[in-house]
Short mmCIF file of C-alpha atoms in Angstrom, two decimals:
data_model
loop_
_atom_site.label_atom_id
_atom_site.label_comp_id
_atom_site.label_asym_id
_atom_site.label_seq_id
_atom_site.Cartn_x
_atom_site.Cartn_y
_atom_site.Cartn_z
CA MET A 1 -34.65 -5.53 17.37
CA LEU A 2 -31.59 -3.66 16.15
CA CYS A 3 -28.25 -4.35 17.79
CA THR A 4 -27.30 -0.68 17.48
CA ARG A 5 -28.81 2.50 16.12
CA LEU A 6 -26.47 5.39 15.41
CA THR A 7 -28.28 8.69 15.52
CA ASN A 8 -27.81 12.46 15.42
CA ALA A 9 -25.09 12.36 12.77
CA ARG A 10 -24.51 13.35 9.17
CA PHE A 11 -23.98 10.07 7.32
CA LEU A 12 -22.25 10.61 3.97
CA THR A 13 -23.15 7.22 2.56
CA MET A 14 -21.31 7.34 -0.79
CA ASP A 15 -24.48 5.72 -2.16
CA PRO A 16 -26.10 7.90 -4.86
CA ASP A 17 -29.52 6.40 -4.10
CA HIS A 18 -29.44 7.77 -0.54
CA PRO A 19 -26.44 10.13 -0.29
CA VAL A 20 -27.07 11.65 3.16
CA ALA A 21 -28.77 10.20 6.24
CA HIS A 22 -29.24 11.03 9.93
CA ASP A 23 -29.85 7.57 11.42
CA LEU A 24 -28.29 4.18 10.68
CA GLY A 25 -29.38 0.78 11.99
CA ILE A 26 -27.08 -2.18 12.60
CA TRP A 27 -27.99 -5.83 13.12
CA GLN A 28 -25.41 -8.59 13.47
CA GLY A 29 -22.66 -6.48 11.95
CA ARG A 30 -24.62 -5.38 8.90
CA ILE A 31 -26.34 -2.14 7.96
CA VAL A 32 -30.08 -2.86 7.84
CA GLY A 33 -31.50 0.56 7.07
CA LEU A 34 -31.24 4.33 7.14
CA ASP A 35 -33.41 7.16 8.49
CA GLU A 36 -37.14 6.37 8.69
CA ALA A 37 -36.52 2.68 7.99
CA VAL A 38 -34.82 2.34 11.40
CA THR A 39 -35.60 5.46 13.45
CA SER A 40 -38.65 3.92 15.15
CA LEU A 41 -37.21 0.43 15.60
CA PRO A 42 -36.20 -0.74 19.08
CA ALA A 43 -32.45 -1.17 19.57
CA LYS A 44 -30.33 -2.78 22.25
CA LYS A 45 -28.07 0.25 22.10
CA VAL A 46 -28.63 3.76 20.80
CA VAL A 47 -25.52 5.87 20.23
CA ASP A 48 -25.90 9.64 19.96
CA LEU A 49 -23.05 10.81 17.73
CA GLN A 50 -23.66 14.45 18.65
CA GLY A 51 -23.65 15.86 15.15
CA ALA A 52 -20.53 14.06 13.91
CA THR A 53 -19.94 13.20 10.26
CA VAL A 54 -19.87 9.51 9.38
CA LEU A 55 -18.38 7.92 6.26
CA PRO A 56 -17.86 4.34 5.13
CA GLY A 57 -14.67 2.99 6.68
CA PHE A 58 -11.68 3.99 4.59
CA ILE A 59 -10.15 1.28 2.40
CA ASP A 60 -6.39 1.45 1.96
CA ALA A 61 -5.79 -0.58 -1.20
CA HIS A 62 -2.00 -0.86 -0.84
CA VAL A 63 -0.24 -1.24 2.53
CA HIS A 64 2.56 -3.24 4.15
CA LEU A 65 1.27 -4.16 7.60
CA ALA A 66 4.06 -6.48 8.74
CA TRP A 67 6.74 -4.05 7.60
CA THR A 68 4.92 -1.20 9.36
CA GLY A 69 4.70 -3.15 12.59
CA PHE A 70 8.36 -4.16 12.53
CA LYS A 71 9.45 -0.63 11.69
CA GLN A 72 7.62 0.70 14.74
CA ASN A 73 9.86 -1.45 16.97
CA THR A 74 13.18 -1.06 15.09
CA PRO A 75 15.92 1.47 15.94
CA SER A 76 15.63 4.33 13.46
CA ILE A 77 17.93 6.94 12.01
CA ALA A 78 15.06 8.95 10.51
CA GLY A 79 15.73 12.69 10.62
CA ARG A 80 19.50 12.37 11.09
CA THR A 81 21.40 14.54 8.65
CA ARG A 82 24.99 13.88 9.77
CA ILE A 83 26.94 10.67 9.12
CA ASP A 84 28.39 10.67 12.64
CA ASP A 85 24.90 10.91 14.18
CA VAL A 86 23.73 7.96 12.10
CA LEU A 87 26.74 5.89 13.11
CA ALA A 88 26.09 6.72 16.77
CA VAL A 89 22.57 5.25 16.52
CA VAL A 90 23.95 2.15 14.80
CA ALA A 91 26.64 1.75 17.47
CA GLU A 92 24.01 1.96 20.20
CA ALA A 93 21.93 -0.74 18.49
CA VAL A 94 25.03 -2.91 18.12
CA ALA A 95 25.76 -2.57 21.84
CA ARG A 96 22.33 -4.01 22.67
CA THR A 97 22.99 -7.26 20.76
CA ARG A 98 24.41 -10.46 22.23
CA GLY A 99 27.61 -10.83 20.31
CA PRO A 100 29.55 -11.19 17.05
CA GLY A 101 27.62 -12.67 14.17
CA ASP A 102 24.27 -11.15 15.19
CA TRP A 103 22.20 -9.26 12.67
CA VAL A 104 21.36 -5.65 13.50
CA SER A 105 18.47 -3.98 11.65
CA ILE A 106 18.11 -0.21 11.40
CA ALA A 107 15.09 1.63 9.97
CA GLY A 108 14.70 5.13 8.55
CA TYR A 109 17.59 5.13 6.08
CA ASP A 110 17.29 7.77 3.33
CA GLN A 111 20.40 8.97 1.52
CA ARG A 112 18.71 12.25 0.59
CA ALA A 113 18.88 13.45 4.20
CA LEU A 114 22.62 12.75 4.27
CA GLY A 115 23.47 14.03 0.80
CA ARG A 116 24.93 10.68 -0.23
CA HIS A 117 24.78 7.00 0.56
CA LEU A 118 26.53 5.54 3.58
CA THR A 119 29.32 3.10 2.77
CA ALA A 120 30.13 -0.36 4.03
CA ALA A 121 33.45 0.96 5.29
CA GLU A 122 31.70 3.57 7.46
CA LEU A 123 29.41 0.92 8.93
CA ASP A 124 32.38 -1.34 9.58
CA ARG A 125 33.70 1.24 12.05
CA VAL A 126 30.78 0.59 14.42
CA SER A 127 29.77 -2.98 13.55
CA ASP A 128 31.93 -4.83 16.15
CA GLY A 129 31.58 -8.09 14.24
CA ARG A 130 27.82 -7.79 13.64
CA LYS A 131 26.02 -7.96 10.32
CA LEU A 132 24.42 -4.57 9.70
CA TYR A 133 21.33 -4.06 7.54
CA LEU A 134 19.93 -0.52 7.08
CA LEU A 135 16.69 -0.68 5.09
CA HIS A 136 15.97 2.23 2.78
CA ASP A 137 12.67 3.94 3.57
CA SER A 138 11.43 3.15 0.07
CA GLY A 139 11.87 -0.57 0.61
CA HIS A 140 13.83 -0.76 -2.65
CA GLY A 141 17.34 -0.79 -1.27
CA CYS A 142 19.55 -1.17 1.79
CA VAL A 143 23.04 -0.43 3.02
CA VAL A 144 25.07 -3.24 4.60
CA ASN A 145 28.55 -3.63 6.02
CA THR A 146 31.42 -5.79 4.80
CA ALA A 147 30.36 -8.73 6.97
CA VAL A 148 27.21 -8.98 4.84
CA LEU A 149 28.91 -8.24 1.52
CA ASP A 150 31.33 -11.10 2.13
CA LEU A 151 28.39 -13.54 2.24
CA LEU A 152 26.91 -12.44 -1.09
CA PRO A 153 27.71 -14.05 -4.45
CA ALA A 154 30.42 -12.20 -6.34
CA ASP A 155 28.07 -11.16 -9.16
CA ILE A 156 25.75 -9.14 -6.87
CA PRO A 157 26.10 -5.36 -7.56
CA ARG A 158 27.15 -3.74 -4.31
CA GLU A 159 28.10 -0.04 -4.86
CA ASN A 160 30.21 0.33 -1.70
CA GLY A 161 27.55 -1.29 0.44
CA PHE A 162 24.34 -0.02 -1.15
CA LEU A 163 22.20 -2.85 -2.53
CA ALA A 164 19.23 -2.07 -4.75
CA GLU A 165 16.22 -4.23 -5.67
CA GLN A 166 17.22 -7.85 -6.36
CA ALA A 167 20.62 -7.30 -4.73
CA MET A 168 18.76 -6.21 -1.59
CA GLY A 169 16.67 -9.37 -1.87
CA ALA A 170 19.84 -11.45 -1.91
CA ALA A 171 20.95 -9.85 1.35
CA ARG A 172 17.55 -10.46 2.94
CA ALA A 173 17.75 -14.11 1.91
CA LEU A 174 20.84 -14.55 4.08
CA ARG A 175 18.71 -14.16 7.21
CA LEU A 176 16.30 -16.57 8.82
CA PRO A 177 12.71 -15.39 8.14
CA HIS A 178 10.71 -13.84 10.96
CA ALA A 179 8.92 -16.19 13.32
CA GLN A 180 5.15 -16.39 12.89
CA GLU A 181 4.53 -15.12 16.43
CA ASP A 182 6.68 -12.05 15.77
CA LEU A 183 4.95 -11.49 12.43
CA ALA A 184 1.51 -11.72 14.02
CA GLU A 185 2.45 -9.19 16.70
CA ALA A 186 3.83 -6.77 14.08
CA ILE A 187 0.72 -7.14 11.93
CA GLY A 188 -1.45 -6.40 14.95
CA ARG A 189 0.49 -3.25 15.85
CA ALA A 190 0.12 -1.87 12.35
CA ALA A 191 -3.56 -2.81 12.12
CA ARG A 192 -4.33 -0.89 15.31
CA THR A 193 -2.61 2.17 13.85
CA CYS A 194 -4.78 1.87 10.73
CA LEU A 195 -7.92 1.87 12.86
CA THR A 196 -6.95 5.12 14.57
CA GLU A 197 -6.88 6.76 11.11
CA GLY A 198 -10.28 5.44 10.06
CA VAL A 199 -9.06 2.52 7.93
CA THR A 200 -11.29 -0.54 8.29
CA ALA A 201 -10.01 -2.65 5.38
CA CYS A 202 -6.74 -2.86 3.49
CA ALA A 203 -4.79 -4.83 0.91
CA GLU A 204 -1.41 -6.11 2.06
CA ALA A 205 0.80 -5.45 -0.96
CA GLY A 206 2.93 -8.55 -1.29
CA ILE A 207 3.53 -11.50 1.01
CA GLY A 208 6.06 -14.29 0.69
CA GLY A 209 8.30 -12.64 -1.89
CA THR A 210 12.00 -11.91 -2.03
CA LEU A 211 11.58 -8.12 -1.99
CA PHE A 212 8.83 -7.41 0.54
CA GLY A 213 7.95 -10.80 1.96
CA HIS A 214 8.93 -11.63 5.53
CA SER A 215 8.52 -15.39 5.50
CA PRO A 216 7.66 -18.23 3.10
CA VAL A 217 4.81 -19.03 5.51
CA GLU A 218 3.63 -15.42 5.82
CA LEU A 219 -0.02 -16.18 5.06
CA GLY A 220 -0.02 -18.43 8.10
CA ALA A 221 1.15 -15.49 10.21
CA TYR A 222 -1.95 -13.54 9.18
CA GLN A 223 -4.11 -16.52 10.10
CA LEU A 224 -2.34 -16.64 13.46
CA ALA A 225 -2.95 -12.92 13.98
CA TRP A 226 -6.66 -13.48 13.31
CA ASP A 227 -6.79 -16.54 15.61
CA LYS A 228 -5.18 -14.55 18.43
CA GLY A 229 -7.52 -11.56 18.05
CA LEU A 230 -4.73 -9.31 16.77
CA LEU A 231 -6.36 -8.48 13.42
CA PRO A 232 -9.13 -5.92 14.07
CA LEU A 233 -9.73 -4.93 10.44
CA ARG A 234 -10.30 -6.68 7.11
CA VAL A 235 -7.20 -7.68 5.17
CA GLN A 236 -6.74 -8.87 1.63
CA LEU A 237 -3.36 -10.44 0.91
CA MET A 238 -1.52 -9.89 -2.36
CA VAL A 239 0.83 -12.78 -3.08
CA SER A 240 4.23 -12.00 -4.60
CA ALA A 241 4.45 -13.40 -8.12
CA ASP A 242 7.80 -15.06 -7.46
CA ARG A 243 5.82 -17.61 -5.41
CA LEU A 244 4.38 -19.04 -8.64
CA ARG A 245 5.93 -22.25 -9.95
CA PRO A 246 5.28 -24.60 -12.86
CA VAL A 247 2.44 -27.06 -12.28
CA ALA A 248 1.40 -30.28 -13.96
CA ALA A 249 -2.13 -29.11 -14.66
CA HIS A 250 -4.42 -30.43 -17.36
CA GLN A 251 -3.67 -28.79 -20.70
CA ALA A 252 -7.25 -27.54 -21.00
CA ASP A 253 -6.83 -25.64 -17.72
CA GLY A 254 -4.31 -23.37 -19.45
CA ILE A 255 -2.38 -22.76 -16.24
CA PRO A 256 1.39 -22.61 -16.84
CA ARG A 257 2.33 -21.54 -13.29
CA ALA A 258 0.42 -21.43 -10.02
CA LEU A 259 0.60 -21.53 -6.26
CA ASP A 260 0.23 -24.91 -4.61
CA LEU A 261 -3.24 -26.40 -5.06
CA GLY A 262 -4.05 -23.73 -7.65
CA LEU A 263 -4.86 -21.13 -4.99
CA ARG A 264 -5.72 -17.76 -6.53
CA THR A 265 -7.54 -14.46 -6.03
CA GLY A 266 -10.76 -14.76 -4.04
CA PHE A 267 -9.93 -17.52 -1.57
CA GLY A 268 -10.90 -16.69 2.01
CA ASP A 269 -13.67 -14.83 3.78
CA ASP A 270 -14.81 -11.32 4.66
CA ARG A 271 -12.07 -10.81 7.24
CA LEU A 272 -9.01 -12.43 5.62
CA CYS A 273 -8.69 -13.42 1.99
CA VAL A 274 -6.27 -13.81 -0.90
CA GLY A 275 -6.29 -10.87 -3.29
CA ALA A 276 -4.22 -9.99 -6.33
CA LEU A 277 -0.92 -11.39 -7.57
CA LYS A 278 1.77 -8.76 -6.96
CA VAL A 279 4.25 -8.32 -9.81
CA TYR A 280 7.20 -5.94 -9.37
CA THR A 281 8.44 -4.37 -12.60
CA ASP A 282 10.65 -1.54 -11.27
CA GLY A 283 11.83 0.24 -8.13
CA GLY A 284 10.96 3.59 -6.57
CA MET A 285 11.56 7.30 -7.04
CA MET A 286 12.99 7.75 -3.56
CA ALA A 287 15.77 5.28 -4.26
CA ARG A 288 16.07 6.53 -7.89
CA THR A 289 15.30 3.03 -9.19
CA ALA A 290 11.87 3.64 -10.80
CA ALA A 291 12.25 2.82 -14.50
CA LEU A 292 11.84 5.92 -16.68
CA THR A 293 11.98 6.39 -20.44
CA SER A 294 14.51 9.22 -20.03
CA PRO A 295 17.03 9.91 -17.24
CA TYR A 296 16.31 11.54 -13.91
CA GLU A 297 17.07 15.25 -13.83
CA GLY A 298 20.71 15.70 -12.81
CA LEU A 299 21.52 11.97 -12.99
CA ASP A 300 23.02 9.84 -15.72
CA HIS A 301 20.56 6.94 -15.48
CA ALA A 302 16.84 6.24 -15.89
CA GLY A 303 16.27 3.68 -13.13
CA GLN A 304 15.92 -0.02 -13.66
CA LEU A 305 13.49 -2.85 -14.30
CA GLN A 306 13.42 -5.70 -11.81
CA ASP A 307 14.33 -8.26 -14.45
CA ASP A 308 14.57 -8.85 -18.18
CA PRO A 309 11.44 -7.43 -19.86
CA ASP A 310 10.54 -10.79 -21.38
CA VAL A 311 10.77 -12.50 -17.99
CA LEU A 312 8.50 -9.88 -16.40
CA THR A 313 6.03 -10.05 -19.27
CA ASP A 314 5.80 -13.84 -19.02
CA LEU A 315 5.17 -13.54 -15.29
CA VAL A 316 2.25 -11.14 -15.84
CA VAL A 317 0.79 -13.32 -18.59
CA ASP A 318 1.12 -16.53 -16.59
CA GLY A 319 -0.56 -14.93 -13.58
CA HIS A 320 -3.46 -13.81 -15.74
CA LEU A 321 -3.81 -17.27 -17.29
CA ALA A 322 -3.84 -18.85 -13.81
CA GLY A 323 -6.90 -16.79 -12.91
CA TRP A 324 -5.33 -14.10 -10.77
CA GLN A 325 -6.22 -10.46 -10.54
CA LEU A 326 -2.93 -8.69 -11.22
CA ALA A 327 -1.47 -5.86 -9.14
CA VAL A 328 1.50 -4.71 -11.21
CA HIS A 329 3.95 -2.43 -9.41
CA ALA A 330 4.94 0.20 -11.98
CA ILE A 331 6.16 3.59 -10.76
CA GLY A 332 8.11 4.88 -13.76
CA ASP A 333 6.62 5.38 -17.22
CA ARG A 334 8.94 2.76 -18.76
CA ALA A 335 7.67 0.23 -16.24
CA ALA A 336 4.09 1.28 -17.02
CA ASP A 337 4.73 0.61 -20.72
CA LEU A 338 5.90 -2.89 -19.85
CA ALA A 339 2.92 -3.50 -17.57
CA LEU A 340 0.40 -2.35 -20.17
CA ASP A 341 2.08 -4.39 -22.93
CA ALA A 342 1.96 -7.50 -20.75
CA ILE A 343 -1.65 -7.02 -19.66
CA GLU A 344 -2.73 -6.42 -23.24
CA ARG A 345 -0.96 -9.58 -24.37
CA ALA A 346 -2.55 -11.58 -21.53
CA GLN A 347 -6.06 -10.33 -22.31
CA ARG A 348 -5.54 -11.12 -25.98
CA ILE A 349 -4.62 -14.73 -25.18
CA ARG A 350 -7.49 -15.24 -22.73
CA PRO A 351 -9.94 -12.35 -22.37
CA ARG A 352 -10.97 -11.75 -18.76
CA PRO A 353 -12.64 -8.32 -18.70
CA GLU A 354 -13.85 -8.92 -15.14
CA ALA A 355 -10.30 -9.36 -13.79
CA ARG A 356 -9.88 -5.69 -12.75
CA HIS A 357 -6.13 -5.66 -13.11
CA ARG A 358 -4.39 -2.84 -11.30
CA ILE A 359 -1.32 -0.66 -11.80
CA GLU A 360 0.15 -0.11 -8.35
CA HIS A 361 1.51 3.42 -7.88
CA ALA A 362 1.26 4.64 -11.51
CA GLY A 363 3.78 7.20 -10.30
CA LEU A 364 4.66 8.70 -13.68
CA ILE A 365 2.13 8.27 -16.47
CA ARG A 366 2.68 10.08 -19.76
CA PRO A 367 -0.31 11.64 -21.55
CA ASP A 368 -0.13 9.02 -24.33
CA GLN A 369 -0.45 6.19 -21.79
CA LEU A 370 -3.80 7.37 -20.40
CA PRO A 371 -6.05 6.23 -23.27
CA ARG A 372 -4.36 2.87 -23.27
CA MET A 373 -4.93 2.37 -19.54
CA ALA A 374 -8.58 3.21 -20.06
CA ARG A 375 -8.94 0.81 -22.98
CA LEU A 376 -7.41 -2.05 -20.99
CA GLY A 377 -9.71 -1.40 -18.03
CA VAL A 378 -6.93 -1.19 -15.42
CA SER A 379 -7.22 0.78 -12.19
CA ALA A 380 -4.63 3.29 -10.99
CA VAL A 381 -3.84 2.61 -7.31
CA VAL A 382 -2.08 5.80 -6.23
CA GLN A 383 -0.47 7.09 -3.03
CA PRO A 384 -1.20 10.83 -2.76
CA ASN A 385 0.81 11.20 0.43
CA PHE A 386 3.99 10.43 -1.53
CA LEU A 387 3.74 13.84 -3.13
CA ARG A 388 2.53 15.47 0.07
CA SER A 389 5.64 14.25 1.90
CA TYR A 390 8.24 13.92 -0.87
CA GLY A 391 6.78 15.98 -3.69
CA ASP A 392 9.41 18.71 -3.70
CA ASP A 393 12.15 16.13 -4.18
CA TYR A 394 10.21 14.12 -6.75
CA ALA A 395 9.42 17.24 -8.76
CA SER A 396 13.09 18.19 -8.86
CA ILE A 397 14.20 14.80 -10.20
CA MET A 398 11.40 14.64 -12.78
CA GLY A 399 11.84 18.14 -14.15
CA GLU A 400 9.34 20.73 -15.32
CA GLU A 401 7.74 18.69 -18.10
CA ARG A 402 7.27 15.43 -16.21
CA ALA A 403 6.43 16.69 -12.71
CA PRO A 404 2.72 17.31 -13.54
CA TRP A 405 2.40 13.65 -14.65
CA MET A 406 3.19 12.27 -11.20
CA TYR A 407 0.52 10.42 -9.20
CA ARG A 408 -2.25 11.85 -11.31
CA GLY A 409 -5.86 12.35 -10.27
CA ARG A 410 -7.97 14.38 -12.67
CA ALA A 411 -6.49 12.85 -15.83
CA PHE A 412 -7.31 9.34 -14.66
CA LEU A 413 -10.92 10.26 -13.97
CA ASP A 414 -11.28 12.22 -17.21
CA HIS A 415 -10.21 9.12 -19.14
CA GLY A 416 -12.51 6.81 -17.21
CA ILE A 417 -9.66 5.11 -15.33
CA PRO A 418 -10.70 4.07 -11.80
CA LEU A 419 -8.77 6.21 -9.28
CA VAL A 420 -8.03 4.19 -6.13
CA GLY A 421 -6.51 5.65 -2.97
CA SER A 422 -3.86 3.98 -0.85
CA SER A 423 -0.84 4.78 1.33
CA ASP A 424 1.95 2.19 0.85
CA ARG A 425 2.54 2.60 4.58
CA PRO A 426 5.14 2.67 6.07
CA VAL A 427 6.84 4.22 3.01
CA ALA A 428 4.58 7.26 3.36
CA ASP A 429 2.06 8.73 5.78
CA GLY A 430 -0.92 6.40 6.12
CA SER A 431 -3.66 8.94 6.86
CA PRO A 432 -6.49 8.85 4.29
CA LEU A 433 -7.68 12.30 5.35
CA ARG A 434 -4.31 13.89 4.67
CA ALA A 435 -4.26 12.11 1.34
CA VAL A 436 -7.73 13.43 0.51
CA GLN A 437 -6.50 16.93 1.31
CA PHE A 438 -3.56 16.54 -1.07
CA MET A 439 -5.77 15.16 -3.84
CA ALA A 440 -7.99 18.22 -3.61
CA GLU A 441 -5.27 20.89 -3.38
CA ARG A 442 -2.12 19.17 -4.81
CA ALA A 443 0.16 21.01 -2.36
CA SER A 444 3.21 19.38 -0.78
CA ALA A 445 3.98 19.85 2.91
CA SER A 446 6.11 22.88 1.99
CA GLY A 447 3.24 24.46 0.05
CA GLN A 448 4.62 23.75 -3.43
CA PHE A 449 1.87 22.92 -5.93
CA ILE A 450 2.62 19.79 -7.92
CA GLY A 451 0.50 19.17 -10.97
CA PRO A 452 -2.34 21.44 -9.81
CA ASP A 453 -4.38 20.52 -12.89
CA GLU A 454 -4.57 16.99 -11.47
CA ALA A 455 -6.62 18.15 -8.45
CA VAL A 456 -9.95 16.41 -7.91
CA SER A 457 -12.97 17.36 -5.82
CA VAL A 458 -13.19 16.29 -2.18
CA ASP A 459 -16.09 13.99 -3.10
CA GLN A 460 -13.96 12.31 -5.77
CA ALA A 461 -11.07 11.91 -3.34
CA LEU A 462 -13.36 10.33 -0.73
CA HIS A 463 -14.73 8.05 -3.46
CA ALA A 464 -11.16 6.85 -4.12
CA TYR A 465 -10.83 5.71 -0.49
CA THR A 466 -14.26 4.10 -0.23
CA VAL A 467 -16.23 3.01 -3.30
CA ALA A 468 -13.24 2.73 -5.65
CA GLY A 469 -11.13 0.93 -3.06
CA ALA A 470 -13.88 -1.61 -2.52
CA ARG A 471 -14.26 -2.26 -6.23
CA ALA A 472 -10.50 -2.60 -6.77
CA CYS A 473 -10.49 -5.36 -4.13
CA HIS A 474 -13.69 -7.03 -5.42
CA TRP A 475 -15.45 -5.97 -2.21
CA GLU A 476 -18.10 -3.72 -3.72
CA ASP A 477 -20.99 -5.99 -2.72
CA ARG A 478 -20.08 -5.70 0.98
CA LEU A 479 -17.98 -2.56 1.55
CA GLY A 480 -17.39 0.97 0.29
CA SER A 481 -20.75 2.62 1.01
CA LEU A 482 -23.25 2.84 3.86
CA THR A 483 -25.86 0.79 2.04
CA PRO A 484 -28.31 -1.67 3.64
CA GLY A 485 -26.93 -5.19 3.44
CA LYS A 486 -23.27 -4.15 3.59
CA HIS A 487 -20.95 -4.54 6.56
CA ALA A 488 -21.30 -1.85 9.20
CA ASP A 489 -17.74 -0.58 8.74
CA LEU A 490 -17.62 3.17 9.21
CA VAL A 491 -15.54 6.06 10.46
CA VAL A 492 -16.85 8.86 12.69
CA LEU A 493 -15.26 12.25 12.06
CA ALA A 494 -15.38 15.45 14.09
CA ASP A 495 -15.97 17.54 10.93
CA ASP A 496 -17.33 17.11 7.42
CA PRO A 497 -14.44 16.98 4.90
CA ARG A 498 -16.74 18.50 2.29
CA SER A 499 -17.59 21.52 4.43
CA VAL A 500 -14.33 22.60 6.05
CA ASP A 501 -11.64 24.54 4.26
CA THR A 502 -9.57 22.16 2.15
CA SER A 503 -6.42 23.01 4.11
CA ARG A 504 -8.07 21.63 7.28
CA ILE A 505 -9.17 18.23 5.97
CA GLY A 506 -6.02 16.42 7.04
CA ALA A 507 -6.41 17.64 10.63
CA ILE A 508 -9.98 16.40 11.10
CA GLU A 509 -10.18 14.19 14.18
CA VAL A 510 -11.11 10.54 13.76
CA VAL A 511 -13.51 10.15 16.69
CA GLU A 512 -14.26 6.45 16.29
CA THR A 513 -13.91 3.57 13.87
CA TYR A 514 -16.46 0.75 13.58
CA VAL A 515 -15.85 -2.70 12.08
CA ASP A 516 -18.85 -5.03 11.83
CA GLY A 517 -20.82 -2.54 13.86
CA ARG A 518 -18.43 -2.65 16.80
CA PRO A 519 -16.40 0.43 17.84
CA SER A 520 -12.65 0.15 18.15
CA ARG A 521 -12.84 2.14 21.40
CA PRO A 522 -16.16 1.05 22.98
CA ARG A 523 -17.99 3.77 24.84
CA ALA A 524 -18.92 3.29 28.48
#
């Protein structure tokens, strides 16, 4: 007997052997059959989906759950365009703290809305003895007040209170890490938001590190979230590469650096597992720290690498030799050059064609870099909603020649490079459907077309958030398509993204999300 049979729906399976179905049977959390194979079988529960469209649950291959959850509960200055209004929000947050010496965190900082960066001196006016930390929306910088600057080593670049990349990491290191209980609660909040948008599995893009990590015991917080029933979707954890350390392994093992006990990609189960090793090579376009080969339009610099190129290259190579899948953060084309050089060197030393190394973001890829990416077999894990939300700004700082190279779609597919969809939430909108809409029409929120030749079909965009996402996370044997034997993870939509006008895809209602055959909002 089936546990559940879903009927009266249009199942877009993403499986070329059975692309469309009308019935789907579930037993013990797995898909056991489609159409005639299950229609006549008895079932404990039959759910009439009333003509809805059903897809495999969306896979977001690059998110920051803990950061998302904390941001939801942090005072925010998002949308403020006047310095005085920002300072008023900060002053209000300061007034809610216990006393001098407390840390005060503020979310939503973006200098573009203000026309310039805030300064430490301006924050000092409202700090009342507190340590102020305003995190840039990109996650690649922050603004702090003098009370924080005074605690930093003298050699940390500070630019009147703005700290970028490793300097930001130094400021973060001054604070006690988050408690595991608080981390688990934040993770749970973000995971529930993902479910409402049809996401049933995701890859957390960097735990335990100096830039985006929240605790040296962050993996334990995810285990706690699972133990407490706060983790309703599948999560793969990328580990920040700065967690690696030299190990006294046998010479024949060929492992120069590793996590404790040699832990690497693949450890865990279907609900919580260790994924790729996250290596940061540059910053971000929003903070103007993505590393480019020529300067930003209107600026006198071309961004920055996170460290000396040789240090970064050695980190990539050592991760590869230790058996990790690599997820190399590279937004600018100069960073992509470094990433490709390092991956090629690593594969030359010890070929691992099955590793499925990834370039995270691939935000600006020159035409000459495409064949090389294809030859090395790396995936491009892109965030289409970056251009949907920030595309007008990004296009202006890239200029006419480079703007069409941003967050490509068609060129990756034409070169045989796996195109993988993701959000980088909370940096950008997390909705897969709005991202699919952008991938198909390449129009920013204002209507400006950005690289229209990079548009892909709706089917190809959906593939990026299902089949390709599963493969990028080594989940293809259990997720990504509605195929018998795979987990019954699926999303029920009010309309068919392939049938409505492209401009309406992002507004399609997510009616229900199933994980292991169980709905997130059980019906009566």
